[in-house]
Coordinates of C-alpha atoms in Angstrom, one line a residue:
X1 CA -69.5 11.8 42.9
X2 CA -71.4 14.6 45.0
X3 CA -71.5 17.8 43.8
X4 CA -72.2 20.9 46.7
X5 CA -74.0 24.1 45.0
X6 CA -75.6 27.0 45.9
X7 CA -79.1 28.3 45.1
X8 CA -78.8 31.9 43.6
X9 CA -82.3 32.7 45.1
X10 CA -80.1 33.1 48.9
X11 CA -78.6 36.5 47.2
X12 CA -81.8 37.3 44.5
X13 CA -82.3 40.9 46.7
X14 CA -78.3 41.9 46.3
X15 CA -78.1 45.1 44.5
X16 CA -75.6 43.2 41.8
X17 CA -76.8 41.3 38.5
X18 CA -76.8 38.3 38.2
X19 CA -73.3 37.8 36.5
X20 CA -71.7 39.6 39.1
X21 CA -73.6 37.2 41.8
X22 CA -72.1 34.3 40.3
X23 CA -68.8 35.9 40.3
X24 CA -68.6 36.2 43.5
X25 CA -69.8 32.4 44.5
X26 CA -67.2 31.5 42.4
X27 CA -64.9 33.0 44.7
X28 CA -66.4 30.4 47.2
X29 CA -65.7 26.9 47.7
X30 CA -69.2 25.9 46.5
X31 CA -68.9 23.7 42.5
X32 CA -71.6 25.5 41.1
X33 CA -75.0 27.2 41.1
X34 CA -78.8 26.1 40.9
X35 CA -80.8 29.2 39.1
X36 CA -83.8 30.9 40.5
X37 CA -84.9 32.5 37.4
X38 CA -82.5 34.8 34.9
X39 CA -84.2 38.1 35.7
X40 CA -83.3 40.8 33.2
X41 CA -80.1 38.6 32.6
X42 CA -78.8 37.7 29.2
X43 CA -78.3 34.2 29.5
X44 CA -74.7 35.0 27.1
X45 CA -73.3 36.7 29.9
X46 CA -74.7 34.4 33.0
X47 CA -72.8 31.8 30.5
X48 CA -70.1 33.6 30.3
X49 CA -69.9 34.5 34.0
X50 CA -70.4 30.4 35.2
X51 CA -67.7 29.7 32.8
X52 CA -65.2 32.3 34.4
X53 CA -66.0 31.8 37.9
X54 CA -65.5 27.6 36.9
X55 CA -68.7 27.0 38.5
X56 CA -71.2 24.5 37.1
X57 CA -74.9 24.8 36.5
X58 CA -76.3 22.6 39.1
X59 CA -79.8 23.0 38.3
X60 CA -82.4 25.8 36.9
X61 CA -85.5 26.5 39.3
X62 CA -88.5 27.4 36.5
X63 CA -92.1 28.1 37.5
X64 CA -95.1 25.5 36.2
X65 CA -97.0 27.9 34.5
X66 CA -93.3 29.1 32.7
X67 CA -92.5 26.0 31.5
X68 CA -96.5 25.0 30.0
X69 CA -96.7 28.1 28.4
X70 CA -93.1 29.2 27.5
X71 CA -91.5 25.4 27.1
X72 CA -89.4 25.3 23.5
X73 CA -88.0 28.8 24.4
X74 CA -87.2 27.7 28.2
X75 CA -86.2 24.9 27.6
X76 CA -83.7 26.5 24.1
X77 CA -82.4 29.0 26.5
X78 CA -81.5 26.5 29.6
X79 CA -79.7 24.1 27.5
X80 CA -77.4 26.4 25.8
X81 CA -76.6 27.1 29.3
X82 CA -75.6 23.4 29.8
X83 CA -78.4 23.1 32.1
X84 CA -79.5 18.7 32.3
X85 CA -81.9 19.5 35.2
X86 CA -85.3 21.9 35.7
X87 CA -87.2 22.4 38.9
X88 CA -90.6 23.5 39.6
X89 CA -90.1 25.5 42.7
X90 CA -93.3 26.3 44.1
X91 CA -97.1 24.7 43.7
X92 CA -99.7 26.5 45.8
X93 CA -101.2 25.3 49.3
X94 CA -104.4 23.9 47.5
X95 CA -102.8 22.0 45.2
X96 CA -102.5 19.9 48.0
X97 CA -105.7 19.9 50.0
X98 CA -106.5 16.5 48.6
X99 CA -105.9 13.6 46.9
X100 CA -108.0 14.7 43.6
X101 CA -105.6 17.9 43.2
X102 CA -102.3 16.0 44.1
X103 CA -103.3 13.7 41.0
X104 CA -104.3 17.3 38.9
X105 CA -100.9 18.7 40.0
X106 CA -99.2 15.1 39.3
X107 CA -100.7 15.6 35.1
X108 CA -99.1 19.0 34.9
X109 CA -95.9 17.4 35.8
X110 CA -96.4 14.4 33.8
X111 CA -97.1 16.6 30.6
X112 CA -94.1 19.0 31.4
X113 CA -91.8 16.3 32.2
X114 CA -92.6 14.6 28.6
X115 CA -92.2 17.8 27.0
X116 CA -88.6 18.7 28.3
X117 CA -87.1 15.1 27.5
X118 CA -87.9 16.0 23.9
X119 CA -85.3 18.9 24.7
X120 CA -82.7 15.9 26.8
X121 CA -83.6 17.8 30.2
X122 CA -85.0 16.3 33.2
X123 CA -88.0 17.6 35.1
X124 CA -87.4 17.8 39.4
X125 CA -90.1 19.1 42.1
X126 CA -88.9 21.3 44.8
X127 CA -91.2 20.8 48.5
X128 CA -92.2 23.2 50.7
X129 CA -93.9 22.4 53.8
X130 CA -97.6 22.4 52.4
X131 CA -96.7 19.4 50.7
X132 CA -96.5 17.5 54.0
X133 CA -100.3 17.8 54.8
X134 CA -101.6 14.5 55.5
X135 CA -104.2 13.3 53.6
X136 CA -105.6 9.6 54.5
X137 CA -102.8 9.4 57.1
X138 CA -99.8 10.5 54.6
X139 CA -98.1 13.3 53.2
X140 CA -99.5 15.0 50.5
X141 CA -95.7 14.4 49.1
X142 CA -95.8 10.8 49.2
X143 CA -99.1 11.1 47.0
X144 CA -97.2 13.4 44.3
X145 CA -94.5 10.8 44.1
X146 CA -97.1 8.3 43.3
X147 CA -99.0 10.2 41.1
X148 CA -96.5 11.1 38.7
X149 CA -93.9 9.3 36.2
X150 CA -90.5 7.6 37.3
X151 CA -89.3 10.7 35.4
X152 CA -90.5 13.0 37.5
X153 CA -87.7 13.5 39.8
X154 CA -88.1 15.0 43.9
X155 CA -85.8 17.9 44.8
X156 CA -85.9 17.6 48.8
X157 CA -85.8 20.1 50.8
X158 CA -84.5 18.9 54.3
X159 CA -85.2 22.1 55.8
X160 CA -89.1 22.6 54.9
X161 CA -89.5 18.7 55.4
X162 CA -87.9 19.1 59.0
X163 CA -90.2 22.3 59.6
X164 CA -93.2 20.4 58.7
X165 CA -92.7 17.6 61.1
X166 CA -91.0 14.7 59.7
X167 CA -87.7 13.4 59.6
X168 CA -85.8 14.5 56.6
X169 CA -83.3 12.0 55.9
X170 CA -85.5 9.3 57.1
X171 CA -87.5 10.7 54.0
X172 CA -84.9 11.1 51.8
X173 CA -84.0 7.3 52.2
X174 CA -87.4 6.2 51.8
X175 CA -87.7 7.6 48.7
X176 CA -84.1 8.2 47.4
X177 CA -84.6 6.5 44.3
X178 CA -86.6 9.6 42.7
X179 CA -83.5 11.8 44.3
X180 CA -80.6 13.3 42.4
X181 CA -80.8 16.4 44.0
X182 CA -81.0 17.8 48.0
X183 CA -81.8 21.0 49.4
X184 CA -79.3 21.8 52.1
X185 CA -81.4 24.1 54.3
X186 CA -81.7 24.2 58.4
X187 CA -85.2 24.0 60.5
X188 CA -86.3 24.7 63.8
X189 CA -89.0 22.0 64.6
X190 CA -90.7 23.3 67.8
X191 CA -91.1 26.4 65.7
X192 CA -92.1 24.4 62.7
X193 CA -90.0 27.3 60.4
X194 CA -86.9 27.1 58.4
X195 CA -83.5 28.1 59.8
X196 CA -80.0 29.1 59.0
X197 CA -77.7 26.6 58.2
X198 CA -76.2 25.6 61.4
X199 CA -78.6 26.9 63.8
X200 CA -81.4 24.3 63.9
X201 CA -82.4 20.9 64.3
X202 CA -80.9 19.3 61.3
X203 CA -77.8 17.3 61.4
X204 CA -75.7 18.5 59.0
X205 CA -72.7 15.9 59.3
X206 CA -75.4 13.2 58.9
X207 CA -77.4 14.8 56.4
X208 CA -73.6 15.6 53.9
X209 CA -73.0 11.3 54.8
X210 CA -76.7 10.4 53.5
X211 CA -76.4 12.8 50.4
X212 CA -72.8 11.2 49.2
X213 CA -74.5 7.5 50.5
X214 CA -76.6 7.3 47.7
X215 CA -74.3 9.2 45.6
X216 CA -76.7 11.6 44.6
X217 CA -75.8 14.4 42.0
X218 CA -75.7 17.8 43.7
X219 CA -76.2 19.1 47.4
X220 CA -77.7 22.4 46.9
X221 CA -77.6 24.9 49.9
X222 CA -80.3 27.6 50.2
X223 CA -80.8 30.0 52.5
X224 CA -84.2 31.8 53.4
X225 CA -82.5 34.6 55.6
X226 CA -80.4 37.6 54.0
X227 CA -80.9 37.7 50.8
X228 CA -79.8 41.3 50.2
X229 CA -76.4 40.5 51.6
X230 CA -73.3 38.5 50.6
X231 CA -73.0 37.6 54.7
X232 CA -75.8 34.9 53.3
X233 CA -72.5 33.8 51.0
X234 CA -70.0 33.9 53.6
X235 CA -72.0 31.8 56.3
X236 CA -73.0 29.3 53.4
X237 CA -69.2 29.4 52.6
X238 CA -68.3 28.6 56.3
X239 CA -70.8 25.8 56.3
X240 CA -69.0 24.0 53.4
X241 CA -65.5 24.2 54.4
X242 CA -66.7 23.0 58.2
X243 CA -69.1 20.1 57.1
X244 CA -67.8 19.0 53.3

């Protein structure tokens, strides 16, 4: 069954910590949270916070360069959270310029992927819209997923695929079998720019039926907008109880 959760990095520029964040999505009708970092956070009380606000851990977002150079202690410190799932955020533009740094990007992955198993936690990419660059007629993407191991699970973002051109759950079904987990996030195609929830291009009602479809693990909503206000929440809140 389908899980909805909700990215902590909507609310990273509230002036509460971390614990207190969680708190309050517990107070939501989202199931649990996907991590953008701990901060200054001790990972004790962000435990101790999930487990009083009943949420689960959805997910942990965890930079590349993190996870080759801090692995055994990331990897130690997410799974006594009960964390199964990491995910490499961000990978710059020229990563994907061509097909020769797709496969450079795809052996970082690869490497980092092998390394977490050891550790029983599964290694996810999270897209942007640089990742949708065409290169010899398609998307930079599509080139990652062939690059790298059936391990090496994709993280869609409907939003930034949207922004960038295509359509997302037309990509989502093309490649749902690398999927366990979506990005719930709006777009405004003429604009070629994320947007709130709601607000844009993306069918949300359609996007909730493909997600539960193919029985994927978690739907994860993020917001780009208002991150220093728990209006972010509220909206995101709205959204669930209208569409889930």
């Amino acid at each position: 069954m389908t899980s909805i959760g909700f990215q902590l990095y909507s609310l990273h520029a509230v002036e509460d910590d971390l614990p207190a964040v969680i708190e309050r999505v517990g107070e939501t009708e989202f199931e649990g949270v996907e991590l953008a970092g701990l901060g200054d956070a001790d990972p004790d009380a962000v435990g101790e916070a999930l487990a009083s606000a009943d949420l689960e851990l959805a997910a942990a977002h965890v930079g590349l360069e993190t996870l080759e150079e801090s692995l055994e202690e990331t990897a130690e410190t997410y799974r006594e959270l009960g964390c199964e799932d990491v995910v490499v955020p961000w990978l710059e533009p020229d990563e994907f310029e061509s097909v020769e740094s797709v496969e450079a990007a795809a052996e970082r992955l690869n490497a980092v992927a092998a390394d977490l198993a050891a550790h029983d936690l599964s290694l996810h990419y999270h897209n942007h819209d640089q990742e949708f660059v065409e290169l010899d007629g398609e998307p930079a993407l599509s080139y990652l997923l062939e690059a790298t191991d059936d391990d090496v699970g994709l993280e869609l973002d409907l939003g930034w695929a949207g922004a960038a051109g295509y359509d997302p759950l037309a990509y989502l079904d093309d490649h749902a079998e690398r999927v366990r987990l979506v990005h719930l996030k709006d777009y405004d195609g003429d604009a070629g720019e994320a947007a709130v929830v709601g607000e844009g291009d993306l069918d949300i009602e359609a996007a909730v039926d493909s997600v539960r479809d193919h029985g994927f693990d978690w739907l994860v909503y993020e917001a780009e907008e208002g991150p220093d206000t728990y209006d972010t929440l509220t909206h995101a809140d709205d959204v669930v109880r209208t569409y889930w």
